[in-house]
Amino acid sequence: MAKAQQAKKGAAPRGHIERRGQSSWRVEVTLGTEPTTGRRKRLRVTVRGTEEDAQRKLTELLRQADLGQAVEPSRITVGKYLEQWIGTVRHQLAPSSHIAYGFALRSWQRTSLAHVRLQALTALQVEHALGELLAAGLSPRTAATRLTILKRALSDAVRWGLLPANPAARVKRPKWVGPEMRALDEGEAKQLAQAARAAEEVGAGRKYARIILLALATGMRLSEILGLRWSDVGPRELSVRQGLRDGHTPHPPKTAAAMRTIPLADQALQALRRQRHWQLEQRLAWGPAWRQTDYVMTHEDGSPIAERMVELWYRRWVRSVGLREPAPRIHDLRHTWATLQLRAGTPVHVVSRLLGHSSIAVTLSVYAHVLPEQTVGAAETADEWLHV
């Protein structure tokens, strides 16, 4: 048996070489102990060649162990690991995210990746499996999202000591062209607001029209408007504390910045007052059948509204308003609010905070095209103070 290498004088051997045959050697390195069981973790590798070849392998493994890049061998497959991973991180995810992640992982389970041993996984194999998803008809955008979730799962495998590095980190996302952001100009925004105000007077449209007015007046996301409660509404402001998915699943904002307070313009205040008055009328009409949920935006019986119901109504209704094509998506109302605020001179850090962005950099990445319009004004301002 070759002499064992030690971490320091007097310490237990960290690795050693043992002859297994005429030109076969077993190289073993100790990686520490399990904190819960106290079991010693070992990495064993068979080397064919000379003793010098085995010694070089031992030195390489010890270097990897020092850098935290050596992992104990495991026979677990990628498919089995992903099953265990989604169960482990479930408590970290919003219910809607957990469902989305489940769909994503089932897509990978149907590729050749599922049966690959996790510790043998390569970037090339991930690229090949990604090609399988695209060939099966998955859109580039959806495939890119699937890849992002796989990268997160494998990053946790690295953090947990199952992988030395994330092979998916080197795989590029498929290219896709998303829908172009459609921000209304001031005239179009007024036209849409007037049409929404008129829709308030027409039957079932009123419960949706006020959602449109609030989106135009605050820049809130649709899920945030639907998750708004009367307890979140103050005399001249409202607080964003949660969103609502599928009409029944409240969820906290994904970031701390998304929990914010938004000042209310007069138009927003008036829309909220009309909504409150309408709800009181409905409560009297429905009597004991009325559902007390505290949500601001509800159906006639007081039950919360699902996003898809608003979107279905909006897609039909917005075509009747007479705006230039393409018709704005409901999420474009948020873009409209931000764009008009920036063009009016509202500081970008204020717009970023009211949008609930995690940083000003996020706001600039989306709305940088609006800001150059302000550079002419900056030059004119300089002319004013330099004029003699």
mmCIF file of C-alpha atoms in Angstrom:
data_model
loop_
_atom_site.group_PDB
_atom_site.id
_atom_site.type_symbol
_atom_site.label_atom_id
_atom_site.label_comp_id
_atom_site.label_asym_id
_atom_site.label_seq_id
_atom_site.Cartn_x
_atom_site.Cartn_y
_atom_site.Cartn_z
ATOM 1 C CA MET A 1 0.000 0.000 0.000
ATOM 2 C CA ALA A 2 1.351 3.400 -0.906
ATOM 3 C CA LYS A 3 2.077 5.881 1.811
ATOM 4 C CA ALA A 4 -1.005 7.815 2.863
ATOM 5 C CA GLN A 5 -1.130 11.614 2.490
ATOM 6 C CA GLN A 6 -1.944 13.595 5.618
ATOM 7 C CA ALA A 7 -3.569 16.986 6.093
ATOM 8 C CA LYS A 8 -1.004 18.030 8.697
ATOM 9 C CA LYS A 9 1.466 16.412 11.053
ATOM 10 C CA GLY A 10 -0.308 14.122 13.491
ATOM 11 C CA ALA A 11 -3.638 14.267 11.597
ATOM 12 C CA ALA A 12 -5.475 11.217 10.320
ATOM 13 C CA PRO A 13 -4.661 10.280 6.712
ATOM 14 C CA ARG A 14 -6.831 12.178 4.194
ATOM 15 C CA GLY A 15 -6.139 9.836 1.310
ATOM 16 C CA HIS A 16 -4.256 6.743 0.285
ATOM 17 C CA ILE A 17 -3.524 4.422 -2.644
ATOM 18 C CA GLU A 18 -4.059 0.666 -2.604
ATOM 19 C CA ARG A 19 -2.982 -1.816 -5.285
ATOM 20 C CA ARG A 20 -5.927 -3.793 -6.660
ATOM 21 C CA GLY A 21 -4.226 -5.731 -9.459
ATOM 22 C CA GLN A 22 -1.189 -5.904 -11.706
ATOM 23 C CA SER A 23 -1.806 -2.363 -13.042
ATOM 24 C CA SER A 24 -4.891 -1.337 -11.095
ATOM 25 C CA TRP A 25 -5.017 0.984 -8.105
ATOM 26 C CA ARG A 26 -7.732 2.194 -5.798
ATOM 27 C CA VAL A 27 -7.417 5.834 -4.792
ATOM 28 C CA GLU A 28 -9.389 6.824 -1.699
ATOM 29 C CA VAL A 29 -9.901 10.301 -0.236
ATOM 30 C CA THR A 30 -11.743 11.184 2.967
ATOM 31 C CA LEU A 31 -14.133 14.103 2.486
ATOM 32 C CA GLY A 32 -15.088 14.572 6.134
ATOM 33 C CA THR A 33 -18.009 13.221 8.135
ATOM 34 C CA GLU A 34 -21.769 13.497 7.939
ATOM 35 C CA PRO A 35 -22.873 16.101 10.519
ATOM 36 C CA THR A 36 -25.996 14.131 11.491
ATOM 37 C CA THR A 37 -24.719 10.524 11.514
ATOM 38 C CA GLY A 38 -20.984 11.008 12.021
ATOM 39 C CA ARG A 39 -20.389 8.626 9.088
ATOM 40 C CA ARG A 40 -17.121 9.217 7.295
ATOM 41 C CA LYS A 41 -17.577 10.278 3.685
ATOM 42 C CA ARG A 42 -15.128 8.729 1.233
ATOM 43 C CA LEU A 43 -14.439 9.160 -2.457
ATOM 44 C CA ARG A 44 -13.010 6.045 -4.142
ATOM 45 C CA VAL A 45 -11.687 5.962 -7.694
ATOM 46 C CA THR A 46 -10.060 3.101 -9.633
ATOM 47 C CA VAL A 47 -6.997 4.032 -11.683
ATOM 48 C CA ARG A 48 -5.406 1.779 -14.295
ATOM 49 C CA GLY A 49 -1.726 2.412 -14.933
ATOM 50 C CA THR A 50 1.396 2.912 -12.867
ATOM 51 C CA GLU A 51 1.688 3.892 -9.215
ATOM 52 C CA GLU A 52 2.742 7.349 -10.417
ATOM 53 C CA ASP A 53 -0.576 7.647 -12.299
ATOM 54 C CA ALA A 54 -2.429 6.748 -9.105
ATOM 55 C CA GLN A 55 -0.375 9.236 -7.109
ATOM 56 C CA ARG A 56 -1.239 12.016 -9.561
ATOM 57 C CA LYS A 57 -4.939 11.120 -9.265
ATOM 58 C CA LEU A 58 -4.699 11.224 -5.465
ATOM 59 C CA THR A 59 -3.102 14.668 -5.593
ATOM 60 C CA GLU A 60 -5.867 15.884 -7.971
ATOM 61 C CA LEU A 61 -8.633 14.566 -5.706
ATOM 62 C CA LEU A 62 -7.069 16.114 -2.623
ATOM 63 C CA ARG A 63 -6.885 19.472 -4.415
ATOM 64 C CA GLN A 64 -10.569 19.174 -5.383
ATOM 65 C CA ALA A 65 -11.430 18.290 -1.775
ATOM 66 C CA ASP A 66 -9.597 21.395 -0.547
ATOM 67 C CA LEU A 67 -11.569 23.530 -3.018
ATOM 68 C CA GLY A 68 -14.865 21.881 -2.081
ATOM 69 C CA GLN A 69 -15.223 20.418 -5.576
ATOM 70 C CA ALA A 70 -14.971 16.726 -4.697
ATOM 71 C CA VAL A 71 -18.215 14.906 -3.962
ATOM 72 C CA GLU A 72 -19.072 11.476 -2.618
ATOM 73 C CA PRO A 73 -20.151 9.130 -5.427
ATOM 74 C CA SER A 74 -23.884 8.554 -5.841
ATOM 75 C CA ARG A 75 -25.903 6.360 -8.226
ATOM 76 C CA ILE A 76 -28.961 8.641 -8.185
ATOM 77 C CA THR A 77 -30.308 9.561 -11.637
ATOM 78 C CA VAL A 78 -31.290 13.031 -12.752
ATOM 79 C CA GLY A 79 -34.953 11.997 -12.857
ATOM 80 C CA LYS A 80 -34.917 10.641 -9.314
ATOM 81 C CA TYR A 81 -33.018 13.667 -8.039
ATOM 82 C CA LEU A 82 -35.562 16.072 -9.562
ATOM 83 C CA GLU A 83 -38.391 14.178 -7.835
ATOM 84 C CA GLN A 84 -36.621 14.532 -4.496
ATOM 85 C CA TRP A 85 -35.674 18.147 -5.148
ATOM 86 C CA ILE A 86 -39.213 19.427 -5.823
ATOM 87 C CA GLY A 87 -40.368 17.822 -2.583
ATOM 88 C CA THR A 88 -37.503 19.331 -0.615
ATOM 89 C CA VAL A 89 -37.949 22.930 -1.823
ATOM 90 C CA ARG A 90 -41.738 22.943 -1.832
ATOM 91 C CA HIS A 91 -41.914 25.049 1.341
ATOM 92 C CA GLN A 92 -39.787 27.725 -0.379
ATOM 93 C CA LEU A 93 -42.197 28.179 -3.289
ATOM 94 C CA ALA A 94 -45.498 29.941 -3.736
ATOM 95 C CA PRO A 95 -48.281 27.456 -4.607
ATOM 96 C CA SER A 96 -48.427 28.717 -8.199
ATOM 97 C CA SER A 97 -44.632 28.410 -8.544
ATOM 98 C CA HIS A 98 -44.724 24.869 -7.175
ATOM 99 C CA ILE A 99 -47.273 23.898 -9.825
ATOM 100 C CA ALA A 100 -45.208 25.561 -12.580
ATOM 101 C CA TYR A 101 -42.029 23.834 -11.388
ATOM 102 C CA GLY A 102 -43.827 20.505 -11.371
ATOM 103 C CA PHE A 103 -44.829 20.940 -15.030
ATOM 104 C CA ALA A 104 -41.247 21.885 -15.900
ATOM 105 C CA LEU A 105 -39.716 18.873 -14.187
ATOM 106 C CA ARG A 106 -42.183 16.497 -15.823
ATOM 107 C CA SER A 107 -40.955 17.826 -19.181
ATOM 108 C CA TRP A 108 -37.369 16.879 -18.306
ATOM 109 C CA GLN A 109 -38.551 13.471 -17.086
ATOM 110 C CA ARG A 110 -39.719 12.732 -20.637
ATOM 111 C CA THR A 111 -36.263 13.362 -22.120
ATOM 112 C CA SER A 112 -33.125 11.236 -22.199
ATOM 113 C CA LEU A 113 -31.881 13.233 -19.215
ATOM 114 C CA ALA A 114 -34.083 11.338 -16.753
ATOM 115 C CA HIS A 115 -31.978 8.148 -16.819
ATOM 116 C CA VAL A 116 -28.544 9.779 -16.751
ATOM 117 C CA ARG A 117 -26.653 9.385 -13.491
ATOM 118 C CA LEU A 118 -26.646 12.804 -11.815
ATOM 119 C CA GLN A 119 -22.886 12.865 -11.208
ATOM 120 C CA ALA A 120 -22.194 11.847 -14.814
ATOM 121 C CA LEU A 121 -24.347 14.641 -16.266
ATOM 122 C CA THR A 122 -22.652 16.898 -18.825
ATOM 123 C CA ALA A 123 -23.564 20.192 -20.474
ATOM 124 C CA LEU A 124 -23.773 18.377 -23.821
ATOM 125 C CA GLN A 125 -26.434 16.025 -22.451
ATOM 126 C CA VAL A 126 -28.457 18.975 -21.170
ATOM 127 C CA GLU A 127 -28.145 20.644 -24.613
ATOM 128 C CA HIS A 128 -29.366 17.434 -26.270
ATOM 129 C CA ALA A 129 -32.346 17.128 -23.900
ATOM 130 C CA LEU A 130 -33.206 20.781 -24.520
ATOM 131 C CA GLY A 131 -33.264 19.990 -28.233
ATOM 132 C CA GLU A 132 -35.668 17.127 -27.495
ATOM 133 C CA LEU A 133 -38.065 19.546 -25.786
ATOM 134 C CA LEU A 134 -37.976 21.918 -28.759
ATOM 135 C CA ALA A 135 -38.413 19.057 -31.240
ATOM 136 C CA ALA A 136 -41.470 17.897 -29.254
ATOM 137 C CA GLY A 137 -43.140 21.253 -29.966
ATOM 138 C CA LEU A 138 -42.262 23.261 -26.869
ATOM 139 C CA SER A 139 -41.918 26.958 -27.678
ATOM 140 C CA PRO A 140 -38.468 28.545 -27.229
ATOM 141 C CA ARG A 141 -39.849 30.737 -24.447
ATOM 142 C CA THR A 142 -41.284 27.788 -22.519
ATOM 143 C CA ALA A 143 -38.120 25.729 -23.090
ATOM 144 C CA ALA A 144 -36.057 28.623 -21.749
ATOM 145 C CA THR A 145 -38.182 28.661 -18.593
ATOM 146 C CA ARG A 146 -37.779 24.885 -18.226
ATOM 147 C CA LEU A 147 -34.001 25.327 -18.474
ATOM 148 C CA THR A 148 -33.986 28.039 -15.807
ATOM 149 C CA ILE A 149 -35.782 25.723 -13.374
ATOM 150 C CA LEU A 150 -33.381 22.855 -14.159
ATOM 151 C CA LYS A 151 -30.448 25.178 -13.483
ATOM 152 C CA ARG A 152 -31.896 26.053 -10.094
ATOM 153 C CA ALA A 153 -32.395 22.390 -9.196
ATOM 154 C CA LEU A 154 -28.820 21.523 -10.178
ATOM 155 C CA SER A 155 -27.457 24.547 -8.316
ATOM 156 C CA ASP A 156 -28.994 23.077 -5.173
ATOM 157 C CA ALA A 157 -27.289 19.759 -5.999
ATOM 158 C CA VAL A 158 -23.970 21.612 -5.977
ATOM 159 C CA ARG A 159 -24.847 23.339 -2.703
ATOM 160 C CA TRP A 160 -25.787 19.996 -1.132
ATOM 161 C CA GLY A 161 -22.517 18.374 -2.196
ATOM 162 C CA LEU A 162 -23.990 16.069 -4.844
ATOM 163 C CA LEU A 163 -22.262 17.789 -7.775
ATOM 164 C CA PRO A 164 -18.918 19.598 -8.043
ATOM 165 C CA ALA A 165 -20.361 22.078 -10.564
ATOM 166 C CA ASN A 166 -23.616 22.808 -12.385
ATOM 167 C CA PRO A 167 -23.419 21.386 -15.935
ATOM 168 C CA ALA A 168 -26.559 23.265 -17.014
ATOM 169 C CA ALA A 169 -24.945 26.609 -16.145
ATOM 170 C CA ARG A 170 -23.032 26.517 -19.433
ATOM 171 C CA VAL A 171 -26.133 25.845 -21.545
ATOM 172 C CA LYS A 172 -27.578 28.865 -23.339
ATOM 173 C CA ARG A 173 -31.276 29.656 -23.229
ATOM 174 C CA PRO A 174 -33.134 29.241 -26.541
ATOM 175 C CA LYS A 175 -33.671 32.533 -28.306
ATOM 176 C CA TRP A 176 -37.217 33.824 -28.504
ATOM 177 C CA VAL A 177 -38.843 37.112 -29.374
ATOM 178 C CA GLY A 178 -41.353 38.134 -26.734
ATOM 179 C CA PRO A 179 -44.389 40.295 -27.387
ATOM 180 C CA GLU A 180 -43.421 43.920 -27.841
ATOM 181 C CA MET A 181 -44.299 46.174 -24.968
ATOM 182 C CA ARG A 182 -47.201 48.438 -25.964
ATOM 183 C CA ALA A 183 -47.345 51.601 -23.868
ATOM 184 C CA LEU A 184 -50.244 53.911 -24.654
ATOM 185 C CA ASP A 185 -49.609 57.589 -25.198
ATOM 186 C CA GLU A 186 -51.469 60.116 -23.056
ATOM 187 C CA GLY A 187 -54.353 60.498 -25.530
ATOM 188 C CA GLU A 188 -54.851 56.737 -25.825
ATOM 189 C CA ALA A 189 -54.697 56.315 -22.045
ATOM 190 C CA LYS A 190 -57.460 58.903 -21.648
ATOM 191 C CA GLN A 191 -59.487 57.183 -24.373
ATOM 192 C CA LEU A 192 -59.146 53.821 -22.627
ATOM 193 C CA ALA A 193 -60.032 55.323 -19.237
ATOM 194 C CA GLN A 194 -63.154 56.990 -20.686
ATOM 195 C CA ALA A 195 -64.208 53.694 -22.281
ATOM 196 C CA ALA A 196 -63.698 51.882 -18.967
ATOM 197 C CA ARG A 197 -65.734 54.530 -17.170
ATOM 198 C CA ALA A 198 -68.554 53.965 -19.677
ATOM 199 C CA ALA A 199 -68.269 50.176 -19.231
ATOM 200 C CA GLU A 200 -68.932 50.624 -15.514
ATOM 201 C CA GLU A 201 -72.529 51.439 -16.411
ATOM 202 C CA VAL A 202 -73.086 48.268 -18.463
ATOM 203 C CA GLY A 203 -74.062 45.152 -16.505
ATOM 204 C CA ALA A 204 -71.288 42.647 -15.818
ATOM 205 C CA GLY A 205 -68.642 44.937 -17.317
ATOM 206 C CA ARG A 206 -68.533 47.215 -14.284
ATOM 207 C CA LYS A 207 -66.722 44.738 -12.023
ATOM 208 C CA TYR A 208 -63.979 44.402 -14.642
ATOM 209 C CA ALA A 209 -63.883 48.033 -15.823
ATOM 210 C CA ARG A 210 -62.816 49.307 -12.413
ATOM 211 C CA ILE A 211 -59.887 46.869 -12.483
ATOM 212 C CA ILE A 212 -58.761 48.542 -15.715
ATOM 213 C CA LEU A 213 -59.097 51.997 -14.168
ATOM 214 C CA LEU A 214 -57.077 50.972 -11.136
ATOM 215 C CA ALA A 215 -54.344 49.443 -13.335
ATOM 216 C CA LEU A 216 -54.064 52.675 -15.331
ATOM 217 C CA ALA A 217 -53.997 54.796 -12.175
ATOM 218 C CA THR A 218 -51.520 52.787 -10.086
ATOM 219 C CA GLY A 219 -49.345 50.588 -12.334
ATOM 220 C CA MET A 220 -50.239 47.555 -10.199
ATOM 221 C CA ARG A 221 -50.031 44.025 -11.548
ATOM 222 C CA LEU A 222 -53.352 42.301 -12.238
ATOM 223 C CA SER A 223 -52.762 39.701 -9.506
ATOM 224 C CA GLU A 224 -52.029 42.520 -7.039
ATOM 225 C CA ILE A 225 -55.276 44.328 -7.875
ATOM 226 C CA LEU A 226 -57.268 41.126 -7.477
ATOM 227 C CA GLY A 227 -55.519 40.398 -4.161
ATOM 228 C CA LEU A 228 -56.197 43.893 -2.796
ATOM 229 C CA ARG A 229 -58.311 43.954 0.379
ATOM 230 C CA TRP A 230 -60.262 46.827 1.853
ATOM 231 C CA SER A 231 -58.025 46.583 4.906
ATOM 232 C CA ASP A 232 -55.130 47.530 2.582
ATOM 233 C CA VAL A 233 -56.844 50.738 1.409
ATOM 234 C CA GLY A 234 -56.277 53.983 3.293
ATOM 235 C CA PRO A 235 -57.739 57.498 2.846
ATOM 236 C CA ARG A 236 -55.246 58.519 0.128
ATOM 237 C CA GLU A 237 -53.100 55.440 -0.468
ATOM 238 C CA LEU A 238 -53.158 51.675 -0.670
ATOM 239 C CA SER A 239 -50.705 48.990 0.385
ATOM 240 C CA VAL A 240 -49.702 46.048 -1.792
ATOM 241 C CA ARG A 241 -49.432 43.078 0.557
ATOM 242 C CA GLN A 242 -50.387 40.087 -1.562
ATOM 243 C CA GLY A 243 -51.441 38.813 -4.963
ATOM 244 C CA LEU A 244 -54.210 36.403 -5.933
ATOM 245 C CA ARG A 245 -53.916 33.479 -8.345
ATOM 246 C CA ASP A 246 -56.800 31.487 -9.828
ATOM 247 C CA GLY A 247 -59.315 33.448 -7.778
ATOM 248 C CA HIS A 248 -58.595 31.517 -4.590
ATOM 249 C CA THR A 249 -54.844 31.353 -3.874
ATOM 250 C CA PRO A 250 -53.411 34.418 -2.105
ATOM 251 C CA HIS A 251 -49.645 34.639 -2.158
ATOM 252 C CA PRO A 252 -47.128 37.117 -0.751
ATOM 253 C CA PRO A 253 -45.092 39.253 -3.162
ATOM 254 C CA LYS A 254 -42.002 37.465 -4.465
ATOM 255 C CA THR A 255 -39.641 40.181 -3.230
ATOM 256 C CA ALA A 256 -39.603 42.588 -0.304
ATOM 257 C CA ALA A 257 -39.650 45.517 -2.753
ATOM 258 C CA ALA A 258 -42.988 44.350 -4.166
ATOM 259 C CA MET A 259 -44.583 45.042 -0.774
ATOM 260 C CA ARG A 260 -45.145 48.758 -1.138
ATOM 261 C CA THR A 261 -47.453 51.718 -0.573
ATOM 262 C CA ILE A 262 -48.932 53.543 -3.573
ATOM 263 C CA PRO A 263 -50.469 57.037 -3.379
ATOM 264 C CA LEU A 264 -53.908 57.274 -4.955
ATOM 265 C CA ALA A 265 -54.868 59.808 -7.589
ATOM 266 C CA ASP A 266 -58.383 61.257 -7.483
ATOM 267 C CA GLN A 267 -59.532 59.025 -10.349
ATOM 268 C CA ALA A 268 -58.412 55.925 -8.461
ATOM 269 C CA LEU A 269 -60.092 57.110 -5.264
ATOM 270 C CA GLN A 270 -63.355 57.725 -7.074
ATOM 271 C CA ALA A 271 -63.241 54.298 -8.728
ATOM 272 C CA LEU A 272 -62.687 52.668 -5.333
ATOM 273 C CA ARG A 273 -65.600 54.592 -3.813
ATOM 274 C CA ARG A 274 -67.876 53.463 -6.651
ATOM 275 C CA GLN A 275 -66.695 49.893 -6.143
ATOM 276 C CA ARG A 276 -67.431 50.092 -2.426
ATOM 277 C CA HIS A 277 -70.926 51.456 -3.078
ATOM 278 C CA TRP A 278 -71.596 48.711 -5.678
ATOM 279 C CA GLN A 279 -70.435 46.010 -3.261
ATOM 280 C CA LEU A 280 -72.763 47.297 -0.547
ATOM 281 C CA GLU A 281 -75.661 47.142 -2.995
ATOM 282 C CA GLN A 282 -74.756 43.571 -3.939
ATOM 283 C CA ARG A 283 -74.406 42.568 -0.310
ATOM 284 C CA LEU A 284 -77.943 43.752 0.403
ATOM 285 C CA ALA A 285 -79.284 42.016 -2.710
ATOM 286 C CA TRP A 286 -77.599 38.678 -1.943
ATOM 287 C CA GLY A 287 -78.367 38.677 1.762
ATOM 288 C CA PRO A 288 -77.062 35.591 3.627
ATOM 289 C CA ALA A 289 -75.564 34.204 0.392
ATOM 290 C CA TRP A 290 -73.082 37.080 0.219
ATOM 291 C CA ARG A 291 -69.453 35.968 0.750
ATOM 292 C CA GLN A 292 -67.505 38.232 3.100
ATOM 293 C CA THR A 293 -63.935 38.067 1.798
ATOM 294 C CA ASP A 294 -62.685 41.666 2.286
ATOM 295 C CA TYR A 295 -61.461 41.674 -1.332
ATOM 296 C CA VAL A 296 -61.925 44.967 -3.167
ATOM 297 C CA MET A 297 -62.579 43.400 -6.571
ATOM 298 C CA THR A 298 -65.225 40.689 -6.435
ATOM 299 C CA HIS A 299 -68.055 39.032 -8.276
ATOM 300 C CA GLU A 300 -71.633 40.008 -7.415
ATOM 301 C CA ASP A 301 -71.765 37.431 -4.588
ATOM 302 C CA GLY A 302 -68.568 38.756 -2.973
ATOM 303 C CA SER A 303 -66.316 35.941 -4.199
ATOM 304 C CA PRO A 304 -62.845 36.856 -5.522
ATOM 305 C CA ILE A 305 -62.176 37.150 -9.260
ATOM 306 C CA ALA A 306 -59.771 34.925 -11.212
ATOM 307 C CA GLU A 307 -57.219 36.521 -13.543
ATOM 308 C CA ARG A 308 -58.373 34.513 -16.551
ATOM 309 C CA MET A 309 -61.903 35.915 -16.224
ATOM 310 C CA VAL A 310 -60.591 39.480 -16.363
ATOM 311 C CA GLU A 311 -58.309 38.696 -19.293
ATOM 312 C CA LEU A 312 -61.099 37.036 -21.291
ATOM 313 C CA TRP A 313 -63.379 40.038 -20.803
ATOM 314 C CA TYR A 314 -60.584 42.511 -21.471
ATOM 315 C CA ARG A 315 -59.483 40.920 -24.783
ATOM 316 C CA ARG A 316 -63.036 41.199 -26.150
ATOM 317 C CA TRP A 317 -63.706 44.645 -24.724
ATOM 318 C CA VAL A 318 -60.469 46.409 -25.685
ATOM 319 C CA ARG A 319 -61.113 45.710 -29.382
ATOM 320 C CA SER A 320 -64.252 47.825 -29.154
ATOM 321 C CA VAL A 321 -62.426 50.874 -27.795
ATOM 322 C CA GLY A 322 -60.946 51.808 -31.174
ATOM 323 C CA LEU A 323 -57.277 52.072 -30.221
ATOM 324 C CA ARG A 324 -54.615 51.645 -32.879
ATOM 325 C CA GLU A 325 -53.338 48.122 -33.407
ATOM 326 C CA PRO A 326 -51.918 46.110 -31.842
ATOM 327 C CA ALA A 327 -54.391 46.337 -29.010
ATOM 328 C CA PRO A 328 -52.615 46.668 -25.673
ATOM 329 C CA ARG A 329 -52.448 43.626 -23.424
ATOM 330 C CA ILE A 330 -53.745 44.077 -19.910
ATOM 331 C CA HIS A 331 -50.155 43.995 -18.609
ATOM 332 C CA ASP A 332 -49.372 46.887 -20.980
ATOM 333 C CA LEU A 333 -51.457 49.126 -18.716
ATOM 334 C CA ARG A 334 -48.687 48.779 -16.133
ATOM 335 C CA HIS A 335 -46.146 49.741 -18.808
ATOM 336 C CA THR A 336 -48.350 52.680 -19.770
ATOM 337 C CA TRP A 337 -48.426 53.990 -16.199
ATOM 338 C CA ALA A 338 -44.637 53.733 -15.865
ATOM 339 C CA THR A 339 -43.953 55.296 -19.263
ATOM 340 C CA LEU A 340 -46.259 58.260 -18.710
ATOM 341 C CA GLN A 341 -44.795 58.818 -15.239
ATOM 342 C CA LEU A 342 -41.239 58.905 -16.606
ATOM 343 C CA ARG A 343 -42.212 61.184 -19.495
ATOM 344 C CA ALA A 344 -43.850 63.531 -17.004
ATOM 345 C CA GLY A 345 -40.551 63.796 -15.144
ATOM 346 C CA THR A 346 -41.195 61.526 -12.169
ATOM 347 C CA PRO A 347 -37.737 60.391 -10.939
ATOM 348 C CA VAL A 348 -36.845 56.884 -12.041
ATOM 349 C CA HIS A 349 -36.149 55.734 -8.477
ATOM 350 C CA VAL A 350 -39.684 56.783 -7.473
ATOM 351 C CA VAL A 351 -41.228 54.954 -10.447
ATOM 352 C CA SER A 352 -39.116 51.883 -9.609
ATOM 353 C CA ARG A 353 -40.312 51.867 -6.002
ATOM 354 C CA LEU A 354 -43.982 52.304 -6.929
ATOM 355 C CA LEU A 355 -43.740 49.511 -9.510
ATOM 356 C CA GLY A 356 -42.290 47.228 -6.838
ATOM 357 C CA HIS A 357 -39.124 46.472 -8.804
ATOM 358 C CA SER A 358 -36.300 44.868 -6.855
ATOM 359 C CA SER A 359 -33.853 47.534 -8.031
ATOM 360 C CA ILE A 360 -33.600 50.634 -10.209
ATOM 361 C CA ALA A 361 -31.532 48.528 -12.628
ATOM 362 C CA VAL A 362 -34.628 46.444 -13.402
ATOM 363 C CA THR A 363 -36.634 49.585 -14.167
ATOM 364 C CA LEU A 364 -33.897 50.995 -16.387
ATOM 365 C CA SER A 365 -33.593 47.721 -18.304
ATOM 366 C CA VAL A 366 -37.291 47.926 -19.221
ATOM 367 C CA TYR A 367 -37.799 51.673 -19.637
ATOM 368 C CA ALA A 368 -34.411 52.978 -20.776
ATOM 369 C CA HIS A 369 -35.976 53.861 -24.149
ATOM 370 C CA VAL A 370 -38.199 56.423 -22.410
ATOM 371 C CA LEU A 371 -35.372 58.267 -20.668
ATOM 372 C CA PRO A 372 -33.468 59.558 -23.751
ATOM 373 C CA GLU A 373 -36.439 61.828 -24.416
ATOM 374 C CA GLN A 374 -35.452 63.712 -21.248
ATOM 375 C CA THR A 375 -31.897 64.431 -22.444
ATOM 376 C CA VAL A 376 -33.051 67.304 -24.653
ATOM 377 C CA GLY A 377 -34.645 68.911 -21.619
ATOM 378 C CA ALA A 378 -31.377 68.474 -19.715
ATOM 379 C CA ALA A 379 -29.500 70.339 -22.454
ATOM 380 C CA GLU A 380 -32.048 73.144 -22.414
ATOM 381 C CA THR A 381 -31.699 73.419 -18.635
ATOM 382 C CA ALA A 382 -27.929 73.726 -18.989
ATOM 383 C CA ASP A 383 -28.435 76.489 -21.571
ATOM 384 C CA GLU A 384 -30.515 78.384 -19.043
ATOM 385 C CA TRP A 385 -27.921 78.473 -16.288
ATOM 386 C CA LEU A 386 -25.008 79.059 -18.708
ATOM 387 C CA HIS A 387 -26.722 81.874 -20.628
ATOM 388 C CA VAL A 388 -25.107 85.296 -20.097
#
